[in-house]
PDB file of N, CA and C in Angstrom:
ATOM      1  N   UNK A 202      34.980  26.532  61.746  1.00  0.00           N
ATOM      2  CA  UNK A 202      35.792  26.787  61.992  1.00  0.00           C
ATOM      3  C   UNK A 202      36.734  25.490  62.503  1.00  0.00           C
ATOM      4  N   UNK A 203      36.444  24.475  63.010  1.00  0.00           N
ATOM      5  CA  UNK A 203      36.989  23.237  63.433  1.00  0.00           C
ATOM      6  C   UNK A 203      37.227  22.685  62.064  1.00  0.00           C
ATOM      7  N   UNK A 204      36.760  22.892  60.883  1.00  0.00           N
ATOM      8  CA  UNK A 204      36.892  21.760  59.942  1.00  0.00           C
ATOM      9  C   UNK A 204      38.115  21.995  58.962  1.00  0.00           C
ATOM     10  N   UNK A 205      38.552  22.919  59.736  1.00  0.00           N
ATOM     11  CA  UNK A 205      39.763  23.685  59.389  1.00  0.00           C
ATOM     12  C   UNK A 205      41.018  22.443  59.783  1.00  0.00           C
ATOM     13  N   UNK A 206      40.754  22.121  60.698  1.00  0.00           N
ATOM     14  CA  UNK A 206      41.495  21.420  61.848  1.00  0.00           C
ATOM     15  C   UNK A 206      41.404  20.073  60.512  1.00  0.00           C
ATOM     16  N   UNK A 207      40.698  19.638  59.540  1.00  0.00           N
ATOM     17  CA  UNK A 207      40.847  18.229  59.071  1.00  0.00           C
ATOM     18  C   UNK A 207      41.268  18.697  57.602  1.00  0.00           C
ATOM     19  N   UNK A 208      40.697  19.951  57.020  1.00  0.00           N
ATOM     20  CA  UNK A 208      40.750  20.399  55.934  1.00  0.00           C
ATOM     21  C   UNK A 208      42.924  20.464  55.847  1.00  0.00           C
ATOM     22  N   UNK A 209      43.543  21.348  56.746  1.00  0.00           N
ATOM     23  CA  UNK A 209      44.526  21.559  56.692  1.00  0.00           C
ATOM     24  C   UNK A 209      45.606  20.443  56.580  1.00  0.00           C
ATOM     25  N   UNK A 210      45.151  19.611  57.393  1.00  0.00           N
ATOM     26  CA  UNK A 210      46.048  18.574  57.407  1.00  0.00           C
ATOM     27  C   UNK A 210      46.018  17.375  56.060  1.00  0.00           C
ATOM     28  N   UNK A 211      44.902  17.145  55.495  1.00  0.00           N
ATOM     29  CA  UNK A 211      44.448  16.712  54.342  1.00  0.00           C
ATOM     30  C   UNK A 211      45.439  17.650  53.451  1.00  0.00           C
ATOM     31  N   UNK A 212      44.933  18.463  52.986  1.00  0.00           N
ATOM     32  CA  UNK A 212      45.811  19.462  51.808  1.00  0.00           C
ATOM     33  C   UNK A 212      47.293  19.351  52.191  1.00  0.00           C
ATOM     34  N   UNK A 213      48.186  19.082  53.139  1.00  0.00           N
ATOM     35  CA  UNK A 213      49.209  19.100  53.362  1.00  0.00           C
ATOM     36  C   UNK A 213      49.527  17.866  53.163  1.00  0.00           C
ATOM     37  N   UNK A 214      48.911  16.575  53.415  1.00  0.00           N
ATOM     38  CA  UNK A 214      49.331  15.295  52.805  1.00  0.00           C
ATOM     39  C   UNK A 214      49.351  15.363  51.264  1.00  0.00           C
ATOM     40  N   UNK A 215      48.335  15.781  50.494  1.00  0.00           N
ATOM     41  CA  UNK A 215      48.085  15.662  49.321  1.00  0.00           C
ATOM     42  C   UNK A 215      49.359  16.640  48.470  1.00  0.00           C
ATOM     43  N   UNK A 216      49.644  17.779  49.231  1.00  0.00           N
ATOM     44  CA  UNK A 216      50.839  18.650  48.816  1.00  0.00           C
ATOM     45  C   UNK A 216      52.261  17.599  48.788  1.00  0.00           C
ATOM     46  N   UNK A 217      52.283  16.705  49.746  1.00  0.00           N
ATOM     47  CA  UNK A 217      53.261  15.723  49.605  1.00  0.00           C
ATOM     48  C   UNK A 217      53.244  14.660  48.946  1.00  0.00           C
ATOM     49  N   UNK A 218      52.196  14.307  48.622  1.00  0.00           N
ATOM     50  CA  UNK A 218      51.665  13.264  47.587  1.00  0.00           C
ATOM     51  C   UNK A 218      52.488  13.824  46.468  1.00  0.00           C
ATOM     52  N   UNK A 219      51.967  14.966  45.739  1.00  0.00           N
ATOM     53  CA  UNK A 219      52.058  15.788  44.533  1.00  0.00           C
ATOM     54  C   UNK A 219      53.715  16.011  44.418  1.00  0.00           C
ATOM     55  N   UNK A 220      53.966  16.584  45.516  1.00  0.00           N
ATOM     56  CA  UNK A 220      55.509  16.805  45.437  1.00  0.00           C
ATOM     57  C   UNK A 220      56.589  15.606  45.211  1.00  0.00           C
ATOM     58  N   UNK A 221      56.080  14.350  45.809  1.00  0.00           N
ATOM     59  CA  UNK A 221      57.027  13.436  45.634  1.00  0.00           C
ATOM     60  C   UNK A 221      56.328  12.678  44.449  1.00  0.00           C
ATOM     61  N   UNK A 222      55.405  12.824  43.837  1.00  0.00           N
ATOM     62  CA  UNK A 222      55.011  12.214  42.398  1.00  0.00           C
ATOM     63  C   UNK A 222      56.176  13.138  41.418  1.00  0.00           C
ATOM     64  N   UNK A 223      56.014  14.333  41.586  1.00  0.00           N
ATOM     65  CA  UNK A 223      57.111  15.067  40.444  1.00  0.00           C
ATOM     66  C   UNK A 223      58.451  14.837  41.030  1.00  0.00           C
ATOM     67  N   UNK A 224      58.595  14.641  41.873  1.00  0.00           N
ATOM     68  CA  UNK A 224      60.070  13.822  42.132  1.00  0.00           C
ATOM     69  C   UNK A 224      60.199  12.400  41.492  1.00  0.00           C
ATOM     70  N   UNK A 225      59.437  11.740  42.001  1.00  0.00           N
ATOM     71  CA  UNK A 225      59.577  10.465  41.117  1.00  0.00           C
ATOM     72  C   UNK A 225      59.308  10.502  39.644  1.00  0.00           C
ATOM     73  N   UNK A 226      58.697  11.206  38.988  1.00  0.00           N
ATOM     74  CA  UNK A 226      58.700  11.181  37.890  1.00  0.00           C
ATOM     75  C   UNK A 226      60.235  12.119  36.978  1.00  0.00           C
ATOM     76  N   UNK A 227      60.953  12.890  37.681  1.00  0.00           N
ATOM     77  CA  UNK A 227      61.868  13.441  37.343  1.00  0.00           C
ATOM     78  C   UNK A 227      63.339  12.572  37.463  1.00  0.00           C
ATOM     79  N   UNK A 228      63.164  11.746  38.618  1.00  0.00           N
ATOM     80  CA  UNK A 228      64.219  10.712  38.599  1.00  0.00           C
ATOM     81  C   UNK A 228      64.186   9.940  37.371  1.00  0.00           C
ATOM     82  N   UNK A 229      62.429   9.194  37.213  1.00  0.00           N
ATOM     83  CA  UNK A 229      62.549   8.049  35.937  1.00  0.00           C
ATOM     84  C   UNK A 229      62.969   8.806  34.800  1.00  0.00           C
ATOM     85  N   UNK A 230      63.251   9.973  34.450  1.00  0.00           N
ATOM     86  CA  UNK A 230      63.366  10.411  33.374  1.00  0.00           C
ATOM     87  C   UNK A 230      62.463  10.991  32.329  1.00  0.00           C
ATOM     88  N   UNK A 231      61.255  11.273  32.809  1.00  0.00           N
ATOM     89  CA  UNK A 231      59.763  11.869  32.148  1.00  0.00           C
ATOM     90  C   UNK A 231      60.126  12.917  31.720  1.00  0.00           C
ATOM     91  N   UNK A 232      60.777  13.838  32.345  1.00  0.00           N
ATOM     92  CA  UNK A 232      61.108  15.459  31.567  1.00  0.00           C
ATOM     93  C   UNK A 232      62.434  15.413  30.728  1.00  0.00           C
ATOM     94  N   UNK A 233      63.285  14.578  30.384  1.00  0.00           N
ATOM     95  CA  UNK A 233      64.428  14.633  29.599  1.00  0.00           C
ATOM     96  C   UNK A 233      63.979  15.036  28.451  1.00  0.00           C
ATOM     97  N   UNK A 234      63.098  14.369  27.565  1.00  0.00           N
ATOM     98  CA  UNK A 234      63.193  14.749  26.025  1.00  0.00           C
ATOM     99  C   UNK A 234      61.576  15.152  25.697  1.00  0.00           C
ATOM    100  N   UNK A 235      61.635  16.393  25.792  1.00  0.00           N
ATOM    101  CA  UNK A 235      60.087  16.947  25.675  1.00  0.00           C
ATOM    102  C   UNK A 235      59.691  17.181  24.229  1.00  0.00           C
ATOM    103  N   UNK A 236      61.134  17.530  23.075  1.00  0.00           N
ATOM    104  CA  UNK A 236      60.932  17.795  21.836  1.00  0.00           C
ATOM    105  C   UNK A 236      60.356  16.446  20.777  1.00  0.00           C
ATOM    106  N   UNK A 237      61.236  15.713  21.038  1.00  0.00           N
ATOM    107  CA  UNK A 237      60.979  14.244  19.882  1.00  0.00           C
ATOM    108  C   UNK A 237      60.013  14.048  19.999  1.00  0.00           C
ATOM    109  N   UNK A 238      59.016  13.589  21.109  1.00  0.00           N
ATOM    110  CA  UNK A 238      57.923  13.231  21.026  1.00  0.00           C
ATOM    111  C   UNK A 238      56.396  14.045  19.981  1.00  0.00           C
ATOM    112  N   UNK A 239      57.008  15.437  20.068  1.00  0.00           N
ATOM    113  CA  UNK A 239      55.927  16.321  19.622  1.00  0.00           C
ATOM    114  C   UNK A 239      56.108  16.375  17.916  1.00  0.00           C
ATOM    115  N   UNK A 240      57.796  16.012  17.223  1.00  0.00           N
ATOM    116  CA  UNK A 240      58.211  15.730  16.373  1.00  0.00           C
ATOM    117  C   UNK A 240      57.823  14.579  15.431  1.00  0.00           C
ATOM    118  N   UNK A 241      57.924  13.552  16.639  1.00  0.00           N
ATOM    119  CA  UNK A 241      57.345  12.116  15.998  1.00  0.00           C
ATOM    120  C   UNK A 241      56.118  12.120  14.971  1.00  0.00           C
ATOM    121  N   UNK A 242      55.318  12.700  15.764  1.00  0.00           N
ATOM    122  CA  UNK A 242      54.043  12.829  15.432  1.00  0.00           C
ATOM    123  C   UNK A 242      53.868  12.753  14.049  1.00  0.00           C
ATOM    124  N   UNK A 243      54.713  14.148  13.342  1.00  0.00           N
ATOM    125  CA  UNK A 243      54.690  14.317  12.103  1.00  0.00           C
ATOM    126  C   UNK A 243      55.131  13.772  11.006  1.00  0.00           C
ATOM    127  N   UNK A 244      56.483  12.864  11.562  1.00  0.00           N
ATOM    128  CA  UNK A 244      56.890  12.008  10.597  1.00  0.00           C
ATOM    129  C   UNK A 244      55.749  10.833   9.839  1.00  0.00           C
ATOM    130  N   UNK A 245      56.256  10.703   8.804  1.00  0.00           N
ATOM    131  CA  UNK A 245      55.487   9.152   8.187  1.00  0.00           C
ATOM    132  C   UNK A 245      56.157   8.107   7.993  1.00  0.00           C
ATOM    133  N   UNK A 246      55.030   7.337   8.554  1.00  0.00           N
ATOM    134  CA  UNK A 246      55.683   5.526   8.464  1.00  0.00           C
ATOM    135  C   UNK A 246      55.987   5.012   7.464  1.00  0.00           C
ATOM    136  N   UNK A 247      57.326   4.522   7.660  1.00  0.00           N
ATOM    137  CA  UNK A 247      57.891   3.489   6.483  1.00  0.00           C
ATOM    138  C   UNK A 247      56.684   2.465   6.113  1.00  0.00           C
ATOM    139  N   UNK A 248      56.552   2.405   5.007  1.00  0.00           N
ATOM    140  CA  UNK A 248      55.329   1.044   4.321  1.00  0.00           C
ATOM    141  C   UNK A 248      56.224   0.072   4.389  1.00  0.00           C
ATOM    142  N   UNK A 249      55.177  -0.706   4.866  1.00  0.00           N
ATOM    143  CA  UNK A 249      55.478  -2.252   5.361  1.00  0.00           C
ATOM    144  C   UNK A 249      56.378  -2.787   3.584  1.00  0.00           C
ATOM    145  N   UNK A 250      57.362  -3.747   4.113  1.00  0.00           N
ATOM    146  CA  UNK A 250      57.885  -4.150   2.627  1.00  0.00           C
ATOM    147  C   UNK A 250      57.121  -5.056   2.080  1.00  0.00           C
ATOM    148  N   UNK A 251      55.793  -5.745   2.252  1.00  0.00           N
ATOM    149  CA  UNK A 251      54.916  -6.324   1.415  1.00  0.00           C
ATOM    150  C   UNK A 251      53.702  -5.468   0.719  1.00  0.00           C
ATOM    151  N   UNK A 252      53.879  -4.322   1.371  1.00  0.00           N
ATOM    152  CA  UNK A 252      52.847  -3.125   0.377  1.00  0.00           C
ATOM    153  C   UNK A 252      53.493  -2.501  -0.549  1.00  0.00           C
ATOM    154  N   UNK A 253      54.731  -2.150  -0.519  1.00  0.00           N
ATOM    155  CA  UNK A 253      55.706  -1.384  -1.504  1.00  0.00           C
ATOM    156  C   UNK A 253      55.766  -2.174  -2.581  1.00  0.00           C
ATOM    157  N   UNK A 254      56.089  -3.441  -2.773  1.00  0.00           N
ATOM    158  CA  UNK A 254      56.197  -3.670  -4.520  1.00  0.00           C
ATOM    159  C   UNK A 254      54.669  -4.206  -4.983  1.00  0.00           C
ATOM    160  N   UNK A 255      53.727  -3.811  -4.274  1.00  0.00           N
ATOM    161  CA  UNK A 255      52.520  -4.155  -4.635  1.00  0.00           C
ATOM    162  C   UNK A 255      51.964  -2.745  -5.619  1.00  0.00           C
ATOM    163  N   UNK A 256      52.157  -1.536  -5.021  1.00  0.00           N
ATOM    164  CA  UNK A 256      51.786   0.060  -5.434  1.00  0.00           C
ATOM    165  C   UNK A 256      52.789  -0.003  -6.340  1.00  0.00           C
ATOM    166  N   UNK A 257      53.719  -0.124  -6.632  1.00  0.00           N
ATOM    167  CA  UNK A 257      54.966   0.305  -7.791  1.00  0.00           C
ATOM    168  C   UNK A 257      54.217  -0.571  -8.844  1.00  0.00           C
ATOM    169  N   UNK A 258      54.081  -1.798  -8.460  1.00  0.00           N
ATOM    170  CA  UNK A 258      53.740  -2.569 -10.077  1.00  0.00           C
ATOM    171  C   UNK A 258      52.221  -2.193 -10.426  1.00  0.00           C
ATOM    172  N   UNK A 259      51.301  -1.439  -9.458  1.00  0.00           N
ATOM    173  CA  UNK A 259      49.793  -0.771  -9.708  1.00  0.00           C
ATOM    174  C   UNK A 259      50.302   0.175 -10.754  1.00  0.00           C
ATOM    175  N   UNK A 260      51.094   1.016 -10.347  1.00  0.00           N
ATOM    176  CA  UNK A 260      51.338   2.416 -10.795  1.00  0.00           C
ATOM    177  C   UNK A 260      51.937   1.875 -12.619  1.00  0.00           C
ATOM    178  N   UNK A 261      52.804   1.126 -12.295  1.00  0.00           N
ATOM    179  CA  UNK A 261      53.117   0.499 -13.746  1.00  0.00           C
ATOM    180  C   UNK A 261      52.428  -0.056 -14.703  1.00  0.00           C
ATOM    181  N   UNK A 262      51.465  -0.409 -14.416  1.00  0.00           N
ATOM    182  CA  UNK A 262      50.541  -1.183 -15.113  1.00  0.00           C
ATOM    183  C   UNK A 262      49.127  -0.504 -15.659  1.00  0.00           C
ATOM    184  N   UNK A 263      49.024   0.745 -14.558  1.00  0.00           N
ATOM    185  CA  UNK A 263      47.792   1.493 -14.955  1.00  0.00           C
ATOM    186  C   UNK A 263      48.283   2.583 -15.949  1.00  0.00           C
ATOM    187  N   UNK A 264      49.696   3.144 -16.299  1.00  0.00           N
ATOM    188  CA  UNK A 264      50.237   3.657 -17.555  1.00  0.00           C
ATOM    189  C   UNK A 264      51.229   2.911 -18.504  1.00  0.00           C
ATOM    190  N   UNK A 265      50.711   2.356 -19.533  1.00  0.00           N
ATOM    191  CA  UNK A 265      51.957   1.853 -19.955  1.00  0.00           C
ATOM    192  C   UNK A 265      52.616   3.008 -20.507  1.00  0.00           C
ATOM    193  N   UNK A 266      52.246   4.105 -21.048  1.00  0.00           N
ATOM    194  CA  UNK A 266      53.591   5.091 -21.598  1.00  0.00           C
ATOM    195  C   UNK A 266      54.179   5.501 -20.770  1.00  0.00           C
ATOM    196  N   UNK A 267      54.191   5.221 -19.523  1.00  0.00           N
ATOM    197  CA  UNK A 267      54.998   5.614 -18.127  1.00  0.00           C
ATOM    198  C   UNK A 267      56.302   4.877 -18.412  1.00  0.00           C
ATOM    199  N   UNK A 268      55.786   4.270 -18.331  1.00  0.00           N
ATOM    200  CA  UNK A 268      56.610   2.153 -17.887  1.00  0.00           C
ATOM    201  C   UNK A 268      57.423   2.475 -19.196  1.00  0.00           C
ATOM    202  N   UNK A 269      57.291   2.801 -20.329  1.00  0.00           N
ATOM    203  CA  UNK A 269      57.865   2.648 -21.678  1.00  0.00           C
ATOM    204  C   UNK A 269      58.780   3.951 -21.535  1.00  0.00           C
ATOM    205  N   UNK A 270      58.371   5.188 -20.881  1.00  0.00           N
ATOM    206  CA  UNK A 270      59.404   6.458 -20.957  1.00  0.00           C
ATOM    207  C   UNK A 270      58.888   7.123 -21.943  1.00  0.00           C
ATOM    208  N   UNK A 271      57.908   6.803 -22.996  1.00  0.00           N
ATOM    209  CA  UNK A 271      57.556   7.686 -23.696  1.00  0.00           C
ATOM    210  C   UNK A 271      56.351   8.744 -23.622  1.00  0.00           C
ATOM    211  N   UNK A 272      56.555   9.929 -24.196  1.00  0.00           N
ATOM    212  CA  UNK A 272      55.371  10.845 -23.595  1.00  0.00           C
ATOM    213  C   UNK A 272      53.911  10.532 -24.666  1.00  0.00           C
ATOM    214  N   UNK A 273      52.652  10.526 -23.896  1.00  0.00           N
ATOM    215  CA  UNK A 273      51.512  10.185 -24.910  1.00  0.00           C
ATOM    216  C   UNK A 273      50.977  10.900 -25.906  1.00  0.00           C
ATOM    217  N   UNK A 274      51.687  12.237 -26.092  1.00  0.00           N
ATOM    218  CA  UNK A 274      51.580  13.025 -27.303  1.00  0.00           C
ATOM    219  C   UNK A 274      51.786  12.678 -28.881  1.00  0.00           C
TER     220      UNK A 274
END
């Protein structure tokens, strides 16, 4: 029973720390925008400028009929 004399104050201190951390996070704006980070993961990153011409020139070299605009039939 005497252990409660130690555990109750420790739990109250931990509760105070948790409340302080929550208030600190709210004031810093951690909970301002909860939707955008979830949507950002679904967006594709644009290709770097140095890779874009290399991929388009490869596709035109692979298929000369497509490059001329004529059908292969």
